[in-house]
Amino acid sequence: MTQYTRRASMAPRPLGRTAGFRQIWAELIALLKTWRHRVRSRQHLSDLPPHLLRDVGLTQETADREVEKPFWR
């Protein structure tokens, strides 16, 4: 098991070539996960019957507008 220690100064370290690549890669993966979550959530929303939409405080029109949004918004 790895132990992490705090540095005396929490100022960000300059990113080396590998660290910069890892950061970009991590951000890209996080973005893709966000997009996937949006797609799946909107698919589930489109499957909800009207009485369940009312339970969560949405109208059919509001739900339809949300479902029609592109995944990146």
CSV table of N, CA and C in Angstrom, one decimal:
chain,number,residue,atom,x,y,z
A,1,MET,N,0.8,-1.2,0.0
A,1,MET,CA,0.0,0.0,0.0
A,1,MET,C,0.9,1.2,0.0
A,2,THR,N,0.5,2.2,-0.8
A,2,THR,CA,1.3,3.4,-0.9
A,2,THR,C,0.9,4.5,0.1
A,3,GLN,N,1.9,5.1,0.7
A,3,GLN,CA,1.5,6.2,1.6
A,3,GLN,C,1.9,7.5,0.9
A,4,TYR,N,1.0,8.5,1.1
A,4,TYR,CA,1.2,9.8,0.5
A,4,TYR,C,1.5,10.8,1.6
A,5,THR,N,2.5,11.6,1.4
A,5,THR,CA,2.9,12.6,2.4
A,5,THR,C,2.6,14.0,1.8
A,6,ARG,N,2.3,14.9,2.7
A,6,ARG,CA,2.1,16.3,2.2
A,6,ARG,C,3.4,17.0,2.1
A,7,ARG,N,3.5,17.8,1.0
A,7,ARG,CA,4.7,18.6,0.9
A,7,ARG,C,4.6,19.8,1.8
A,8,ALA,N,5.7,20.4,2.2
A,8,ALA,CA,5.6,21.6,3.0
A,8,ALA,C,4.9,22.7,2.3
A,9,SER,N,5.2,22.9,1.0
A,9,SER,CA,4.6,23.9,0.2
A,9,SER,C,3.6,23.2,-0.7
A,10,MET,N,2.3,23.6,-0.7
A,10,MET,CA,1.3,23.0,-1.5
A,10,MET,C,1.2,23.7,-2.9
A,11,ALA,N,2.2,24.5,-3.2
A,11,ALA,CA,2.2,25.2,-4.5
A,11,ALA,C,2.3,24.1,-5.6
A,12,PRO,N,1.6,24.3,-6.7
A,12,PRO,CA,1.7,23.3,-7.7
A,12,PRO,C,3.1,23.1,-8.2
A,13,ARG,N,3.5,21.9,-8.5
A,13,ARG,CA,4.8,21.6,-9.1
A,13,ARG,C,4.7,21.9,-10.6
A,14,PRO,N,5.8,22.3,-11.2
A,14,PRO,CA,5.8,22.4,-12.6
A,14,PRO,C,5.6,21.0,-13.2
A,15,LEU,N,4.8,20.9,-14.2
A,15,LEU,CA,4.5,19.7,-14.8
A,15,LEU,C,5.6,19.3,-15.8
A,16,GLY,N,6.1,18.1,-15.6
A,16,GLY,CA,7.0,17.6,-16.6
A,16,GLY,C,6.3,17.0,-17.8
A,17,ARG,N,7.0,16.5,-18.7
A,17,ARG,CA,6.3,16.0,-19.9
A,17,ARG,C,5.4,14.9,-19.6
A,18,THR,N,5.8,13.9,-18.8
A,18,THR,CA,4.9,12.8,-18.4
A,18,THR,C,3.7,13.2,-17.6
A,19,ALA,N,4.0,14.1,-16.6
A,19,ALA,CA,3.0,14.5,-15.7
A,19,ALA,C,1.9,15.3,-16.5
A,20,GLY,N,2.3,16.2,-17.4
A,20,GLY,CA,1.4,16.9,-18.2
A,20,GLY,C,0.5,16.0,-19.1
A,21,PHE,N,1.2,15.0,-19.6
A,21,PHE,CA,0.4,14.0,-20.4
A,21,PHE,C,-0.6,13.3,-19.6
A,22,ARG,N,-0.2,12.9,-18.4
A,22,ARG,CA,-1.1,12.2,-17.5
A,22,ARG,C,-2.3,13.1,-17.1
A,23,GLN,N,-2.0,14.3,-16.8
A,23,GLN,CA,-3.1,15.2,-16.5
A,23,GLN,C,-4.1,15.4,-17.6
A,24,ILE,N,-3.6,15.6,-18.8
A,24,ILE,CA,-4.5,15.7,-19.9
A,24,ILE,C,-5.3,14.5,-20.2
A,25,TRP,N,-4.6,13.3,-20.0
A,25,TRP,CA,-5.3,12.0,-20.2
A,25,TRP,C,-6.4,11.9,-19.1
A,26,ALA,N,-6.1,12.2,-17.9
A,26,ALA,CA,-7.1,12.1,-16.8
A,26,ALA,C,-8.3,13.0,-17.1
A,27,GLU,N,-8.0,14.2,-17.5
A,27,GLU,CA,-9.1,15.1,-17.8
A,27,GLU,C,-9.9,14.7,-19.0
A,28,LEU,N,-9.3,14.1,-20.0
A,28,LEU,CA,-10.0,13.5,-21.1
A,28,LEU,C,-10.9,12.4,-20.7
A,29,ILE,N,-10.4,11.5,-19.9
A,29,ILE,CA,-11.2,10.4,-19.4
A,29,ILE,C,-12.4,10.9,-18.5
A,30,ALA,N,-12.1,11.9,-17.7
A,30,ALA,CA,-13.2,12.5,-16.9
A,30,ALA,C,-14.3,13.1,-17.8
A,31,LEU,N,-13.9,13.8,-18.9
A,31,LEU,CA,-14.8,14.4,-19.8
A,31,LEU,C,-15.7,13.3,-20.5
A,32,LEU,N,-15.0,12.2,-20.9
A,32,LEU,CA,-15.8,11.1,-21.6
A,32,LEU,C,-16.8,10.5,-20.6
A,33,LYS,N,-16.4,10.3,-19.4
A,33,LYS,CA,-17.3,9.8,-18.4
A,33,LYS,C,-18.5,10.7,-18.1
A,34,THR,N,-18.2,12.0,-18.1
A,34,THR,CA,-19.3,12.9,-18.0
A,34,THR,C,-20.3,12.8,-19.1
A,35,TRP,N,-19.8,12.8,-20.3
A,35,TRP,CA,-20.6,12.7,-21.5
A,35,TRP,C,-21.4,11.4,-21.5
A,36,ARG,N,-20.8,10.3,-21.1
A,36,ARG,CA,-21.5,9.0,-21.0
A,36,ARG,C,-22.6,9.1,-20.0
A,37,HIS,N,-22.3,9.7,-18.9
A,37,HIS,CA,-23.4,9.8,-17.8
A,37,HIS,C,-24.6,10.6,-18.3
A,38,ARG,N,-24.3,11.7,-19.1
A,38,ARG,CA,-25.4,12.5,-19.6
A,38,ARG,C,-26.2,11.7,-20.6
A,39,VAL,N,-25.6,11.0,-21.5
A,39,VAL,CA,-26.3,10.2,-22.4
A,39,VAL,C,-27.2,9.2,-21.7
A,40,ARG,N,-26.7,8.5,-20.8
A,40,ARG,CA,-27.5,7.5,-20.1
A,40,ARG,C,-28.6,8.1,-19.2
A,41,SER,N,-28.3,9.2,-18.6
A,41,SER,CA,-29.3,9.9,-17.8
A,41,SER,C,-30.5,10.3,-18.6
A,42,ARG,N,-30.1,10.9,-19.8
A,42,ARG,CA,-31.2,11.4,-20.7
A,42,ARG,C,-32.0,10.2,-21.3
A,43,GLN,N,-31.3,9.1,-21.5
A,43,GLN,CA,-32.0,7.9,-22.0
A,43,GLN,C,-33.0,7.5,-21.0
A,44,HIS,N,-32.6,7.4,-19.7
A,44,HIS,CA,-33.5,7.0,-18.7
A,44,HIS,C,-34.7,8.0,-18.5
A,45,LEU,N,-34.4,9.3,-18.6
A,45,LEU,CA,-35.4,10.3,-18.5
A,45,LEU,C,-36.4,10.2,-19.6
A,46,SER,N,-36.0,9.8,-20.8
A,46,SER,CA,-36.9,9.7,-21.9
A,46,SER,C,-37.8,8.4,-21.7
A,47,ASP,N,-37.4,7.5,-20.9
A,47,ASP,CA,-38.2,6.3,-20.6
A,47,ASP,C,-39.2,6.5,-19.5
A,48,LEU,N,-39.1,7.6,-18.8
A,48,LEU,CA,-40.0,7.8,-17.6
A,48,LEU,C,-41.4,8.1,-18.1
A,49,PRO,N,-42.4,7.4,-17.5
A,49,PRO,CA,-43.8,7.7,-17.8
A,49,PRO,C,-44.2,9.1,-17.1
A,50,PRO,N,-45.3,9.7,-17.6
A,50,PRO,CA,-45.7,11.0,-17.2
A,50,PRO,C,-45.9,11.2,-15.7
A,51,HIS,N,-46.4,10.1,-15.0
A,51,HIS,CA,-46.7,10.3,-13.6
A,51,HIS,C,-45.4,10.3,-12.8
A,52,LEU,N,-44.3,9.6,-13.3
A,52,LEU,CA,-43.0,9.7,-12.6
A,52,LEU,C,-42.3,11.0,-12.9
A,53,LEU,N,-42.5,11.6,-14.1
A,53,LEU,CA,-42.0,12.9,-14.3
A,53,LEU,C,-42.6,14.0,-13.4
A,54,ARG,N,-43.9,13.8,-13.2
A,54,ARG,CA,-44.6,14.8,-12.2
A,54,ARG,C,-44.0,14.6,-10.8
A,55,ASP,N,-43.7,13.4,-10.5
A,55,ASP,CA,-43.1,13.1,-9.1
A,55,ASP,C,-41.8,13.8,-8.9
A,56,VAL,N,-41.0,13.9,-9.9
A,56,VAL,CA,-39.7,14.6,-9.8
A,56,VAL,C,-39.8,16.1,-10.2
A,57,GLY,N,-41.0,16.6,-10.5
A,57,GLY,CA,-41.3,18.0,-10.7
A,57,GLY,C,-41.0,18.4,-12.1
A,58,LEU,N,-41.1,17.5,-13.1
A,58,LEU,CA,-40.8,17.9,-14.5
A,58,LEU,C,-42.1,17.7,-15.3
A,59,THR,N,-42.2,18.6,-16.3
A,59,THR,CA,-43.3,18.4,-17.3
A,59,THR,C,-42.7,17.6,-18.5
A,60,GLN,N,-43.6,17.1,-19.3
A,60,GLN,CA,-43.1,16.3,-20.4
A,60,GLN,C,-42.3,17.2,-21.4
A,61,GLU,N,-42.7,18.4,-21.5
A,61,GLU,CA,-42.0,19.4,-22.4
A,61,GLU,C,-40.6,19.6,-21.9
A,62,THR,N,-40.4,19.8,-20.6
A,62,THR,CA,-39.1,20.0,-20.0
A,62,THR,C,-38.2,18.8,-20.2
A,63,ALA,N,-38.8,17.6,-19.9
A,63,ALA,CA,-38.1,16.4,-20.1
A,63,ALA,C,-37.6,16.2,-21.6
A,64,ASP,N,-38.5,16.5,-22.5
A,64,ASP,CA,-38.2,16.4,-23.9
A,64,ASP,C,-37.1,17.4,-24.3
A,65,ARG,N,-37.1,18.6,-23.8
A,65,ARG,CA,-36.0,19.5,-24.1
A,65,ARG,C,-34.7,19.0,-23.6
A,66,GLU,N,-34.7,18.4,-22.4
A,66,GLU,CA,-33.5,17.9,-21.8
A,66,GLU,C,-33.0,16.7,-22.6
A,67,VAL,N,-33.9,15.9,-23.0
A,67,VAL,CA,-33.5,14.7,-23.8
A,67,VAL,C,-32.9,15.0,-25.2
A,68,GLU,N,-33.4,16.2,-25.8
A,68,GLU,CA,-33.0,16.6,-27.1
A,68,GLU,C,-31.6,17.3,-27.1
A,69,LYS,N,-31.1,17.6,-25.9
A,69,LYS,CA,-29.8,18.3,-25.8
A,69,LYS,C,-28.7,17.4,-26.3
A,70,PRO,N,-27.7,17.9,-27.0
A,70,PRO,CA,-26.5,17.1,-27.3
A,70,PRO,C,-25.7,16.7,-26.1
A,71,PHE,N,-25.0,15.6,-26.1
A,71,PHE,CA,-24.4,15.1,-24.9
A,71,PHE,C,-23.3,16.0,-24.4
A,72,TRP,N,-22.8,16.9,-25.2
A,72,TRP,CA,-21.7,17.8,-24.7
A,72,TRP,C,-22.2,19.0,-24.0
A,73,ARG,N,-23.6,19.2,-24.0
A,73,ARG,CA,-24.1,20.4,-23.2
A,73,ARG,C,-24.8,19.9,-22.0
